[in-house]
Amino acid sequence: MKIGLGKAVRGRTGAIFFLFALLPAALSCSGGAEKRPNVLWVVWDTARADRFGLYGGGPTTPFLEEWAETARVYEDCLSESNYTLPSHASFFTGLPPSLHGCTNSRPFLSENLVTVAELFRDAGYDTYLWSANPHISKVKKFDQGFETVEHPWQIEFQKRALEIVSGKIRPEDVSSELPPKVRAARVGPWDIKASGALAAEALFRWIDDREEGGAPWFAFLNYMEAHRPYIPPEKYRRRMMSEEEVLRSYEVDRSWTPLWSYTFGLKEYDEEELSVTAGTYDACIAELDDLFRGLIEALRERRKLDDTVVILTSDHGEHLGEHHMLDHQYSLYQQLIHVPLLIRYPSRIPPGRDRRPVMTGDLFPTLLALAGIDRPPAPEGSGAVSLLAPPAERTRIAESLGPFRQPFDEVRRAHPAWDSAPWEREIRAVVETPWKLIAWDDGEKKLFRLDGDPGEERDRLDEEPERAKRLAALLEGRGVAAAFGDSSETPELPEEHREMLRALGYIGGGAAPETSAAREKDGKP
C-alpha cells in the first residue's frame, strides 16, 4: 500500500498549512467500493478559446464539436496566468501564482507544495507525464508525483519526432528561425516540440504495457502545436486560408526580434500579415483537433473511454495582433486568459454547456473529488472550487507576476536606445462577470465590461470609478508568498535544457534568431 506524507507550506501570514497527511490507498475512494476512474488530462499549450469553432471561432475544431455533445463545455473558463510556468503550477497545485510562487523570477515548482500527481500516486494510481514543453519537466521540478515521464526529445523518440516536424516544413518557409535549421540539419531537441502524434503513441504504449485489471491511471499530456513557431501541415492551412494566404503564411517573418519589436511598438505588421498569422495559428488548432480525435479513438478502441475522466484545456492563449501584441506576455487580456475547458465523464458530470465562471485551477479539487481522494486543506486565498458544484457567481483573479525579460535583450540588439521600463511591470486582473479590472503595479488600471466589449477596447475607468475602486481593493496585499522556497532552491539547468529554452526564447544567451533571408544576405548556409 502506497502512503503519501504531507508537506508543510508557510504562507504570507506565517501560518503553517499542512496540505496533506497520510493517505492510505484503501481509504482513497468513498467507501472503497466504487471503481476509481482513470484520468486523461490533455493540455493544448497556447490555445485560446475564441479561435475554436466550439467557442464561436472558425472551422478549426470539427471533431471537438462532435465530441462535446457528450462532454461538459465550460464557456467562461479563465487561466490563472498568461504563460506556461505559473499556469501549470496552478494546474498541479490548485493555487494561484501568488501562493505557489512559480514566476518568471522563480521558474520552477517548489518541492514544498503537494501536487495533484503526488496525491493520485499516493492513492494507488499509476501516473504518467508526456510533455512537449521544456518547462514541464524534471529540471523545473514539474515531474513531482509522476512515476513515468517522457518527452519527444528523449533518445528513443528523437528520430520519429524529427520526421514528423520535417514533414510539416515546406522549402519556401521563412516564417521563423525553425525551417532553416531543419533544412540545414542544425536542429536541437527543442525543434521537435510540434510532434503531437508521438504523445498518443507513447501514452498507449505505456497503458498497454501495464497489467490488465491493475491500478487505475492518471496521465497528463502537453501538446505544443499551437505554440510559436507555427508549423501546421499544409492541409490545415488550406482549410483555414485561401491559396494566396497559404503562400503568404510561409513568407511573413515571425522570428523573435520582429515579433517582440511589434509588441513593443517598434515595428509594424500590416493587416494582411496579421491575418495570415491568425490563419496559421488557426491551422495549428485544426491540427490539434485531429490529434485529439486519434487520442479519443484509441481510448475507445481499448474500451476505456467510459472508465476515464477526459479533460481538454489550455494553459493560456495567444495574442494575434490585438492590443498591438503577439505571443503571450505582458498582458492579461482575454486573448491570453480565456481558455477552453471540456470534461467528459457522463456518469458524474452531465454533458451540456455551462456558463458559470470557472478557472483552470479548479481542476485540482475536481479531479480529487471524482477519484474519491480527500482534498488537502487549502490556504486562504487559494480560490479553487470543485466543478462538480461551481457557484453561479464568484470573484476570479489572474496574475502575471514579474516581466519576461529575455525579449528586452533581443530587441535592444536591433533598437539600442529602446526603453523597456514600461514593460517591466507585474499585472493582475480581477473579474466579476461581466466586469473586469486590469491593474499594473505602477498604478495604471483599466476597466472593461466584457459582455458588450469582449475585445476589451473601451476603457470604462472614468465612467465607473467606484466600481473600479472596489475591484482594485480585492487585489490589495497579493504579493508572492515568501516561504515557498528561497533562491537556493532554484535548480541548475543542464546545458542541453538551457539550449532548448534559449531557442524557444525563454532564456538569454546567444545571438538573436536569424531569418532565412538574413542568412542568405550574409552568405551563411
Short mmCIF file of C-alpha atoms in Angstrom, two decimals:
data_model
loop_
_atom_site.label_atom_id
_atom_site.label_comp_id
_atom_site.label_asym_id
_atom_site.label_seq_id
_atom_site.Cartn_x
_atom_site.Cartn_y
_atom_site.Cartn_z
CA MET A 1 0.00 0.00 0.00
CA LYS A 2 1.37 3.37 -1.03
CA ILE A 3 1.47 6.15 1.54
CA GLY A 4 1.96 9.88 0.98
CA LEU A 5 3.34 12.09 3.75
CA GLY A 6 2.12 15.66 3.59
CA LYS A 7 4.38 18.70 3.20
CA ALA A 8 4.04 21.92 5.17
CA VAL A 9 3.84 25.31 3.50
CA ARG A 10 4.23 28.61 5.30
CA GLY A 11 2.04 31.36 3.87
CA ARG A 12 2.45 35.14 3.97
CA THR A 13 0.79 35.37 7.39
CA GLY A 14 3.30 32.94 8.88
CA ALA A 15 0.68 30.24 9.47
CA ILE A 16 1.60 26.67 8.62
CA PHE A 17 -0.73 24.87 6.24
CA PHE A 18 -0.49 21.12 6.40
CA LEU A 19 -1.54 20.35 2.86
CA PHE A 20 -1.62 16.63 3.19
CA ALA A 21 -1.22 13.99 5.86
CA LEU A 22 -1.33 10.22 5.47
CA LEU A 23 -3.40 8.96 2.55
CA PRO A 24 -3.77 5.20 2.52
CA ALA A 25 -4.85 3.88 -0.85
CA ALA A 26 -7.52 1.80 0.88
CA LEU A 27 -9.26 4.98 2.02
CA SER A 28 -8.87 6.95 -1.19
CA CYS A 29 -12.32 6.04 -2.54
CA SER A 30 -15.65 6.79 -0.99
CA GLY A 31 -16.37 3.64 0.95
CA GLY A 32 -13.71 1.84 -1.09
CA ALA A 33 -16.41 0.15 -3.23
CA GLU A 34 -16.85 2.36 -6.28
CA LYS A 35 -14.45 1.72 -9.16
CA ARG A 36 -12.00 4.57 -9.47
CA PRO A 37 -11.82 6.24 -12.89
CA ASN A 38 -8.73 6.69 -15.00
CA VAL A 39 -7.81 10.31 -15.71
CA LEU A 40 -6.60 11.64 -19.07
CA TRP A 41 -5.72 15.34 -18.81
CA VAL A 42 -4.87 16.93 -22.15
CA VAL A 43 -3.44 20.44 -22.43
CA TRP A 44 -3.20 22.20 -25.78
CA ASP A 45 -0.46 24.65 -24.86
CA THR A 46 -1.17 28.23 -26.03
CA ALA A 47 -4.72 27.57 -27.29
CA ARG A 48 -7.13 30.48 -26.82
CA ALA A 49 -10.83 29.67 -26.63
CA ASP A 50 -12.23 32.13 -29.16
CA ARG A 51 -10.31 30.52 -32.06
CA PHE A 52 -12.20 27.24 -31.54
CA GLY A 53 -15.27 26.57 -33.65
CA LEU A 54 -16.72 25.18 -30.44
CA TYR A 55 -16.43 28.66 -28.89
CA GLY A 56 -17.62 30.65 -31.89
CA GLY A 57 -14.42 30.79 -33.94
CA GLY A 58 -13.75 29.42 -37.42
CA PRO A 59 -13.94 25.78 -38.63
CA THR A 60 -10.97 24.74 -36.51
CA THR A 61 -12.43 22.06 -34.25
CA PRO A 62 -14.99 19.84 -36.05
CA PHE A 63 -14.14 16.76 -34.00
CA LEU A 64 -14.24 18.66 -30.75
CA GLU A 65 -17.71 19.95 -31.60
CA GLU A 66 -18.88 16.39 -32.16
CA TRP A 67 -17.15 15.06 -29.05
CA ALA A 68 -18.51 17.93 -26.94
CA GLU A 69 -22.02 16.54 -27.29
CA THR A 70 -21.06 14.00 -24.63
CA ALA A 71 -18.95 16.39 -22.54
CA ARG A 72 -19.39 19.38 -20.24
CA VAL A 73 -18.28 22.55 -22.03
CA TYR A 74 -17.32 25.41 -19.73
CA GLU A 75 -17.85 28.60 -21.68
CA ASP A 76 -16.30 31.02 -19.20
CA CYS A 77 -13.03 29.49 -18.04
CA LEU A 78 -10.09 31.70 -17.11
CA SER A 79 -6.49 30.66 -16.75
CA GLU A 80 -4.68 31.58 -13.56
CA SER A 81 -1.93 33.26 -15.61
CA ASN A 82 -0.74 34.10 -19.11
CA TYR A 83 2.22 31.78 -19.62
CA THR A 84 3.27 28.18 -19.12
CA LEU A 85 5.05 28.01 -15.77
CA PRO A 86 2.54 29.65 -13.40
CA SER A 87 -0.42 28.21 -15.30
CA HIS A 88 0.84 24.64 -15.00
CA ALA A 89 1.80 25.20 -11.38
CA SER A 90 -1.83 26.19 -10.76
CA PHE A 91 -3.00 23.06 -12.60
CA PHE A 92 -0.85 20.89 -10.39
CA THR A 93 -1.46 22.58 -7.02
CA GLY A 94 -4.83 24.34 -7.25
CA LEU A 95 -3.13 27.53 -6.08
CA PRO A 96 -2.84 30.94 -7.77
CA PRO A 97 0.62 32.25 -8.74
CA SER A 98 0.83 34.48 -5.67
CA LEU A 99 0.56 31.37 -3.48
CA HIS A 100 2.51 28.75 -5.42
CA GLY A 101 5.29 31.25 -6.19
CA CYS A 102 6.21 29.89 -9.64
CA THR A 103 7.01 33.03 -11.65
CA ASN A 104 9.46 34.38 -14.19
CA SER A 105 11.86 35.13 -11.34
CA ARG A 106 11.40 31.68 -9.71
CA PRO A 107 10.77 29.48 -12.74
CA PHE A 108 10.23 26.12 -11.08
CA LEU A 109 7.64 24.28 -9.00
CA SER A 110 8.57 24.33 -5.32
CA GLU A 111 9.04 20.97 -3.64
CA ASN A 112 7.27 22.44 -0.59
CA LEU A 113 3.99 22.01 -2.46
CA VAL A 114 1.92 18.86 -2.85
CA THR A 115 0.91 18.21 -6.45
CA VAL A 116 -2.17 16.52 -7.85
CA ALA A 117 0.07 13.80 -9.32
CA GLU A 118 1.54 13.08 -5.90
CA LEU A 119 -1.94 12.75 -4.44
CA PHE A 120 -3.03 10.36 -7.17
CA ARG A 121 0.18 8.35 -6.89
CA ASP A 122 -0.16 8.05 -3.13
CA ALA A 123 -3.77 6.94 -3.59
CA GLY A 124 -2.58 3.96 -5.64
CA TYR A 125 -2.76 5.37 -9.17
CA ASP A 126 -0.11 4.80 -11.82
CA THR A 127 0.98 8.26 -13.02
CA TYR A 128 2.31 9.38 -16.40
CA LEU A 129 3.53 12.68 -17.87
CA TRP A 130 4.15 13.45 -21.54
CA SER A 131 5.31 17.00 -22.20
CA ALA A 132 6.49 18.64 -25.40
CA ASN A 133 7.16 21.83 -23.43
CA PRO A 134 10.70 22.01 -21.95
CA HIS A 135 9.35 23.83 -18.91
CA ILE A 136 7.14 20.96 -17.82
CA SER A 137 9.96 18.60 -17.00
CA LYS A 138 12.18 17.31 -14.24
CA VAL A 139 14.61 20.21 -14.34
CA LYS A 140 11.81 22.63 -13.48
CA LYS A 141 10.51 20.15 -10.87
CA PHE A 142 7.19 19.57 -12.61
CA ASP A 143 7.73 15.81 -12.52
CA GLN A 144 6.73 15.60 -8.85
CA GLY A 145 4.37 12.64 -8.43
CA PHE A 146 4.77 11.26 -11.95
CA GLU A 147 6.26 7.78 -11.96
CA THR A 148 6.83 7.79 -15.74
CA VAL A 149 7.96 10.98 -17.53
CA GLU A 150 8.55 11.15 -21.28
CA HIS A 151 9.37 13.90 -23.80
CA PRO A 152 9.79 13.99 -27.60
CA TRP A 153 13.46 14.99 -27.28
CA GLN A 154 14.40 11.76 -25.48
CA ILE A 155 16.70 9.49 -27.46
CA GLU A 156 14.06 6.86 -28.16
CA PHE A 157 11.69 9.46 -29.66
CA GLN A 158 14.06 11.90 -31.41
CA LYS A 159 14.17 10.27 -34.84
CA ARG A 160 10.41 9.86 -35.10
CA ALA A 161 9.84 13.38 -33.77
CA LEU A 162 12.18 14.92 -36.33
CA GLU A 163 10.44 13.02 -39.13
CA ILE A 164 7.09 14.46 -38.03
CA VAL A 165 8.42 18.02 -37.83
CA SER A 166 10.35 17.82 -41.11
CA GLY A 167 7.23 16.63 -42.88
CA LYS A 168 5.44 19.86 -41.94
CA ILE A 169 8.02 22.28 -43.36
CA ARG A 170 7.99 23.42 -46.98
CA PRO A 171 11.16 24.62 -48.74
CA GLU A 172 9.85 28.18 -49.08
CA ASP A 173 9.02 28.61 -45.39
CA VAL A 174 10.89 31.63 -43.97
CA SER A 175 8.34 32.47 -41.30
CA SER A 176 10.64 31.77 -38.34
CA GLU A 177 14.11 30.58 -37.40
CA LEU A 178 12.96 26.93 -37.31
CA PRO A 179 12.60 25.94 -41.01
CA PRO A 180 16.17 26.96 -41.96
CA LYS A 181 17.53 24.98 -39.03
CA VAL A 182 15.61 21.87 -40.04
CA ARG A 183 16.69 22.19 -43.68
CA ALA A 184 20.31 22.62 -42.66
CA ALA A 185 20.12 19.69 -40.24
CA ARG A 186 21.20 22.01 -37.41
CA VAL A 187 18.38 21.06 -35.09
CA GLY A 188 18.40 20.65 -31.35
CA PRO A 189 15.93 18.93 -29.06
CA TRP A 190 13.57 21.93 -28.85
CA ASP A 191 12.98 21.88 -32.60
CA ILE A 192 10.80 18.79 -32.32
CA LYS A 193 8.21 20.25 -29.95
CA ALA A 194 5.40 20.08 -32.57
CA SER A 195 5.37 16.28 -32.87
CA GLY A 196 1.99 15.63 -31.28
CA ALA A 197 1.38 12.22 -32.84
CA LEU A 198 4.12 10.91 -30.58
CA ALA A 199 2.10 11.72 -27.46
CA ALA A 200 -0.59 9.18 -28.28
CA GLU A 201 1.95 6.58 -29.36
CA ALA A 202 3.87 6.94 -26.10
CA LEU A 203 0.78 7.10 -23.89
CA PHE A 204 -0.83 3.96 -25.26
CA ARG A 205 2.43 2.06 -25.22
CA TRP A 206 2.57 2.88 -21.51
CA ILE A 207 -1.09 1.94 -20.98
CA ASP A 208 -0.80 -1.30 -22.96
CA ASP A 209 2.35 -2.34 -21.07
CA ARG A 210 0.56 -2.11 -17.74
CA GLU A 211 -1.02 -5.11 -16.08
CA GLU A 212 -4.60 -5.65 -17.24
CA GLY A 213 -7.02 -5.03 -14.40
CA GLY A 214 -4.34 -3.38 -12.29
CA ALA A 215 -4.30 0.06 -10.73
CA PRO A 216 -6.16 2.96 -12.35
CA TRP A 217 -4.01 5.55 -14.11
CA PHE A 218 -3.56 9.30 -14.18
CA ALA A 219 -1.99 10.73 -17.36
CA PHE A 220 -1.14 14.34 -18.23
CA LEU A 221 -0.26 15.30 -21.83
CA ASN A 222 1.07 18.66 -23.05
CA TYR A 223 0.88 19.40 -26.80
CA MET A 224 2.87 22.31 -28.26
CA GLU A 225 1.45 22.60 -31.80
CA ALA A 226 -0.21 25.98 -31.14
CA HIS A 227 2.94 27.46 -29.59
CA ARG A 228 5.10 29.63 -31.78
CA PRO A 229 6.79 28.89 -34.17
CA TYR A 230 3.67 27.80 -36.02
CA ILE A 231 4.32 24.92 -38.44
CA PRO A 232 0.93 23.30 -39.17
CA PRO A 233 0.82 20.91 -42.15
CA GLU A 234 -0.33 22.48 -45.40
CA LYS A 235 -3.69 20.68 -45.42
CA TYR A 236 -4.76 22.57 -42.30
CA ARG A 237 -3.58 25.88 -43.71
CA ARG A 238 -5.73 25.22 -46.76
CA ARG A 239 -8.73 24.61 -44.54
CA MET A 240 -8.31 27.99 -42.86
CA MET A 241 -6.95 30.22 -45.65
CA SER A 242 -7.17 30.93 -49.37
CA GLU A 243 -4.44 29.72 -51.73
CA GLU A 244 -2.84 33.15 -51.76
CA GLU A 245 -2.97 33.37 -47.97
CA VAL A 246 -1.40 29.94 -47.64
CA LEU A 247 1.55 31.05 -49.74
CA ARG A 248 1.88 34.25 -47.71
CA SER A 249 1.74 32.29 -44.46
CA TYR A 250 5.16 30.85 -45.28
CA GLU A 251 6.59 34.31 -46.03
CA VAL A 252 5.58 36.52 -43.08
CA ASP A 253 8.59 36.78 -40.76
CA ARG A 254 7.61 35.97 -37.18
CA SER A 255 11.13 35.44 -35.86
CA TRP A 256 11.68 36.57 -32.30
CA THR A 257 13.16 40.01 -32.91
CA PRO A 258 10.45 41.32 -35.29
CA LEU A 259 7.73 39.67 -33.21
CA TRP A 260 8.83 41.37 -29.99
CA SER A 261 9.60 44.61 -31.83
CA TYR A 262 5.98 44.69 -32.94
CA THR A 263 4.73 44.04 -29.41
CA PHE A 264 6.91 46.86 -28.06
CA GLY A 265 5.70 49.31 -30.74
CA LEU A 266 8.97 49.37 -32.70
CA LYS A 267 7.75 47.60 -35.85
CA GLU A 268 4.51 47.18 -37.76
CA TYR A 269 2.83 44.21 -39.40
CA ASP A 270 0.18 45.20 -41.92
CA GLU A 271 -3.38 43.88 -41.89
CA GLU A 272 -2.61 41.09 -44.36
CA GLU A 273 0.39 39.89 -42.36
CA LEU A 274 -1.63 39.76 -39.15
CA SER A 275 -4.47 37.98 -40.95
CA VAL A 276 -2.24 35.18 -42.27
CA THR A 277 -0.59 34.93 -38.86
CA ALA A 278 -4.01 34.33 -37.33
CA GLY A 279 -4.87 31.88 -40.11
CA THR A 280 -1.67 29.93 -39.50
CA TYR A 281 -2.44 29.78 -35.79
CA ASP A 282 -5.95 28.55 -36.56
CA ALA A 283 -4.42 25.81 -38.71
CA CYS A 284 -2.44 24.71 -35.64
CA ILE A 285 -5.69 24.41 -33.69
CA ALA A 286 -7.16 22.36 -36.54
CA GLU A 287 -4.18 20.01 -36.39
CA LEU A 288 -4.66 19.61 -32.64
CA ASP A 289 -8.30 18.74 -33.25
CA ASP A 290 -7.25 15.82 -35.44
CA LEU A 291 -4.62 14.72 -32.94
CA PHE A 292 -7.27 14.71 -30.23
CA ARG A 293 -9.55 12.66 -32.47
CA GLY A 294 -6.86 9.98 -32.71
CA LEU A 295 -6.35 10.02 -28.97
CA ILE A 296 -10.05 9.54 -28.20
CA GLU A 297 -10.50 6.86 -30.86
CA ALA A 298 -7.57 4.89 -29.43
CA LEU A 299 -9.10 5.15 -25.97
CA ARG A 300 -12.47 3.99 -27.30
CA GLU A 301 -10.90 1.06 -29.16
CA ARG A 302 -9.43 -0.13 -25.86
CA ARG A 303 -12.88 0.19 -24.25
CA LYS A 304 -11.52 2.63 -21.67
CA LEU A 305 -13.36 5.80 -22.67
CA ASP A 306 -16.32 5.44 -20.31
CA ASP A 307 -14.00 4.49 -17.44
CA THR A 308 -11.87 7.61 -17.93
CA VAL A 309 -12.30 11.24 -16.94
CA VAL A 310 -11.12 13.12 -20.04
CA ILE A 311 -10.15 16.78 -19.66
CA LEU A 312 -9.22 19.09 -22.51
CA THR A 313 -8.00 22.58 -21.68
CA SER A 314 -5.17 25.05 -22.26
CA ASP A 315 -2.68 26.80 -20.03
CA HIS A 316 -3.11 30.21 -21.72
CA GLY A 317 -3.94 31.82 -25.03
CA GLU A 318 -2.06 33.86 -27.62
CA HIS A 319 -2.05 37.43 -28.94
CA LEU A 320 -2.62 37.61 -32.69
CA GLY A 321 -2.23 41.36 -33.14
CA GLU A 322 -4.87 42.51 -30.66
CA HIS A 323 -3.70 45.40 -28.47
CA HIS A 324 -0.68 45.57 -30.81
CA MET A 325 0.74 42.35 -29.34
CA LEU A 326 1.92 38.93 -30.44
CA ASP A 327 2.85 35.84 -28.38
CA HIS A 328 1.58 35.59 -24.78
CA GLN A 329 3.33 38.01 -22.46
CA TYR A 330 2.83 41.49 -20.99
CA SER A 331 -0.95 41.42 -20.66
CA LEU A 332 -3.91 39.73 -19.03
CA TYR A 333 -6.38 40.49 -21.79
CA GLN A 334 -8.97 37.86 -22.62
CA GLN A 335 -6.93 36.66 -25.60
CA LEU A 336 -4.46 35.26 -23.06
CA ILE A 337 -6.61 34.09 -20.15
CA HIS A 338 -9.91 32.90 -21.69
CA VAL A 339 -9.19 29.24 -22.38
CA PRO A 340 -11.23 26.19 -23.39
CA LEU A 341 -12.28 23.62 -20.81
CA LEU A 342 -14.17 20.41 -21.53
CA ILE A 343 -14.66 17.45 -19.21
CA ARG A 344 -16.15 14.16 -20.30
CA TYR A 345 -17.27 11.74 -17.61
CA PRO A 346 -21.03 11.36 -18.10
CA SER A 347 -21.59 9.19 -15.02
CA ARG A 348 -20.65 12.12 -12.75
CA ILE A 349 -20.62 15.26 -14.90
CA PRO A 350 -23.67 15.73 -17.14
CA PRO A 351 -22.97 16.86 -20.73
CA GLY A 352 -24.00 20.35 -21.81
CA ARG A 353 -22.89 23.96 -21.97
CA ASP A 354 -22.02 25.61 -18.66
CA ARG A 355 -21.82 29.41 -18.35
CA ARG A 356 -20.80 29.51 -14.71
CA PRO A 357 -17.45 31.25 -14.02
CA VAL A 358 -14.63 28.74 -13.53
CA MET A 359 -10.82 28.68 -13.54
CA THR A 360 -8.19 26.16 -14.60
CA GLY A 361 -7.04 25.76 -11.00
CA ASP A 362 -10.47 24.30 -10.24
CA LEU A 363 -9.37 21.08 -11.90
CA PHE A 364 -7.27 20.24 -8.84
CA PRO A 365 -10.17 19.75 -6.39
CA THR A 366 -12.47 18.45 -9.13
CA LEU A 367 -10.25 15.52 -10.10
CA LEU A 368 -9.63 14.62 -6.48
CA ALA A 369 -13.39 14.56 -5.89
CA LEU A 370 -14.04 12.39 -8.95
CA ALA A 371 -11.40 9.89 -7.79
CA GLY A 372 -12.64 9.91 -4.20
CA ILE A 373 -9.34 11.28 -2.90
CA ASP A 374 -9.51 13.53 0.13
CA ARG A 375 -8.65 17.10 -0.76
CA PRO A 376 -5.91 18.62 1.39
CA PRO A 377 -6.80 21.80 3.31
CA ALA A 378 -6.10 24.81 1.12
CA PRO A 379 -4.52 28.04 2.34
CA GLU A 380 -6.66 31.14 2.49
CA GLY A 381 -6.93 32.78 -0.90
CA SER A 382 -6.46 29.63 -2.97
CA GLY A 383 -9.83 30.20 -4.63
CA ALA A 384 -10.15 26.79 -6.34
CA VAL A 385 -13.61 25.19 -6.24
CA SER A 386 -14.87 21.81 -7.38
CA LEU A 387 -16.51 21.84 -10.79
CA LEU A 388 -18.98 19.26 -9.52
CA ALA A 389 -20.83 22.21 -7.96
CA PRO A 390 -19.31 25.56 -9.02
CA PRO A 391 -21.01 28.73 -7.78
CA ALA A 392 -23.16 30.80 -10.12
CA GLU A 393 -21.13 33.92 -9.28
CA ARG A 394 -17.61 34.40 -7.99
CA THR A 395 -14.61 36.70 -8.00
CA ARG A 396 -11.73 35.41 -10.13
CA ILE A 397 -8.17 36.71 -10.19
CA ALA A 398 -5.43 36.10 -12.77
CA GLU A 399 -1.82 37.12 -12.22
CA SER A 400 1.33 37.78 -14.26
CA LEU A 401 3.99 38.21 -11.61
CA GLY A 402 7.25 39.60 -12.92
CA PRO A 403 8.07 40.55 -16.51
CA PHE A 404 9.55 38.18 -19.05
CA ARG A 405 12.96 39.83 -19.59
CA GLN A 406 14.52 37.80 -22.39
CA PRO A 407 12.78 39.79 -25.18
CA PHE A 408 14.26 43.02 -23.79
CA ASP A 409 17.78 41.84 -24.61
CA GLU A 410 16.76 40.57 -28.04
CA VAL A 411 15.07 43.82 -29.02
CA ARG A 412 17.86 46.07 -27.76
CA ARG A 413 20.22 44.41 -30.23
CA ALA A 414 18.08 45.88 -33.02
CA HIS A 415 16.99 49.03 -31.14
CA PRO A 416 19.78 50.03 -28.68
CA ALA A 417 18.00 53.17 -27.48
CA TRP A 418 14.73 51.42 -26.65
CA ASP A 419 13.49 51.80 -23.05
CA SER A 420 11.99 48.64 -21.57
CA ALA A 421 10.73 50.31 -18.38
CA PRO A 422 7.04 50.47 -19.44
CA TRP A 423 7.05 46.67 -19.85
CA GLU A 424 8.77 45.80 -16.58
CA ARG A 425 5.58 45.53 -14.57
CA GLU A 426 3.55 42.95 -12.71
CA ILE A 427 -0.08 42.63 -13.77
CA ARG A 428 -3.21 41.39 -12.03
CA ALA A 429 -6.76 41.13 -13.27
CA VAL A 430 -9.94 40.68 -11.25
CA VAL A 431 -13.14 39.51 -12.92
CA GLU A 432 -16.64 39.73 -11.53
CA THR A 433 -18.68 38.93 -14.61
CA PRO A 434 -19.32 41.00 -16.66
CA TRP A 435 -16.78 43.45 -15.20
CA LYS A 436 -13.02 43.10 -15.42
CA LEU A 437 -10.33 45.31 -13.94
CA ILE A 438 -6.69 45.05 -15.04
CA ALA A 439 -4.15 46.62 -12.68
CA TRP A 440 -0.41 47.13 -13.20
CA ASP A 441 1.92 47.51 -10.25
CA ASP A 442 2.86 51.06 -11.25
CA GLY A 443 -0.71 52.20 -10.60
CA GLU A 444 -2.19 52.02 -14.10
CA LYS A 445 -5.69 50.49 -14.27
CA LYS A 446 -8.24 49.69 -16.95
CA LEU A 447 -11.87 48.66 -16.53
CA PHE A 448 -13.92 46.75 -19.10
CA ARG A 449 -17.43 45.37 -19.40
CA LEU A 450 -16.91 42.09 -21.19
CA ASP A 451 -20.48 41.32 -22.23
CA GLY A 452 -20.56 44.30 -24.58
CA ASP A 453 -16.83 44.60 -25.21
CA PRO A 454 -15.22 41.14 -25.40
CA GLY A 455 -12.14 42.58 -27.12
CA GLU A 456 -11.52 45.00 -24.22
CA GLU A 457 -11.29 48.04 -26.46
CA ARG A 458 -13.27 50.55 -24.34
CA ASP A 459 -11.77 51.51 -21.01
CA ARG A 460 -14.59 52.50 -18.65
CA LEU A 461 -12.44 53.51 -15.69
CA ASP A 462 -13.58 57.14 -15.77
CA GLU A 463 -17.24 56.13 -16.12
CA GLU A 464 -17.24 53.70 -13.19
CA PRO A 465 -14.69 54.98 -10.64
CA GLU A 466 -16.39 53.44 -7.60
CA ARG A 467 -16.69 50.04 -9.23
CA ALA A 468 -13.03 50.19 -10.23
CA LYS A 469 -12.04 51.16 -6.69
CA ARG A 470 -13.97 48.25 -5.20
CA LEU A 471 -12.44 45.73 -7.63
CA ALA A 472 -8.96 47.14 -7.08
CA ALA A 473 -9.36 46.63 -3.32
CA LEU A 474 -9.73 42.89 -3.99
CA LEU A 475 -6.16 42.85 -5.30
CA GLU A 476 -4.55 44.53 -2.32
CA GLY A 477 -1.92 42.52 -0.49
CA ARG A 478 -1.47 39.89 -3.21
CA GLY A 479 2.33 39.74 -3.15
CA VAL A 480 4.10 36.46 -3.85
CA ALA A 481 4.11 34.16 -0.83
CA ALA A 482 7.50 34.32 0.85
CA ALA A 483 8.07 30.80 2.17
CA PHE A 484 7.66 28.50 -0.80
CA GLY A 485 11.40 28.03 -1.01
CA ASP A 486 14.21 30.53 -1.37
CA SER A 487 16.55 31.24 -4.24
CA SER A 488 18.85 28.40 -3.16
CA GLU A 489 16.07 26.00 -4.18
CA THR A 490 16.32 27.10 -7.81
CA PRO A 491 17.54 24.12 -9.87
CA GLU A 492 20.63 24.33 -12.05
CA LEU A 493 19.61 23.68 -15.66
CA PRO A 494 21.65 21.24 -17.77
CA GLU A 495 23.18 22.94 -20.82
CA GLU A 496 21.05 20.88 -23.21
CA HIS A 497 17.90 22.06 -21.46
CA ARG A 498 19.13 25.65 -21.43
CA GLU A 499 19.60 25.40 -25.19
CA MET A 500 16.01 24.24 -25.62
CA LEU A 501 14.67 27.17 -23.63
CA ARG A 502 17.11 29.62 -25.26
CA ALA A 503 15.92 28.62 -28.72
CA LEU A 504 12.30 28.94 -27.67
CA GLY A 505 13.08 32.46 -26.46
CA TYR A 506 12.66 31.75 -22.74
CA ILE A 507 16.20 32.48 -21.52
CA GLY A 508 19.05 34.67 -22.69
CA GLY A 509 22.41 33.97 -24.25
CA GLY A 510 23.43 33.64 -27.86
CA ALA A 511 22.66 35.77 -30.85
CA ALA A 512 19.21 36.91 -31.80
CA PRO A 513 17.40 34.49 -34.07
CA GLU A 514 18.03 35.00 -37.77
CA THR A 515 15.62 34.70 -40.64
CA SER A 516 16.44 32.72 -43.72
CA ALA A 517 16.61 35.96 -45.72
CA ALA A 518 19.19 37.42 -43.31
CA ARG A 519 21.34 34.32 -43.60
CA GLU A 520 21.28 34.46 -47.39
CA LYS A 521 22.22 38.13 -47.32
CA ASP A 522 25.20 37.36 -45.10
CA GLY A 523 26.22 34.41 -47.25
CA LYS A 524 25.52 31.91 -44.46
CA PRO A 525 24.24 28.38 -45.19
#
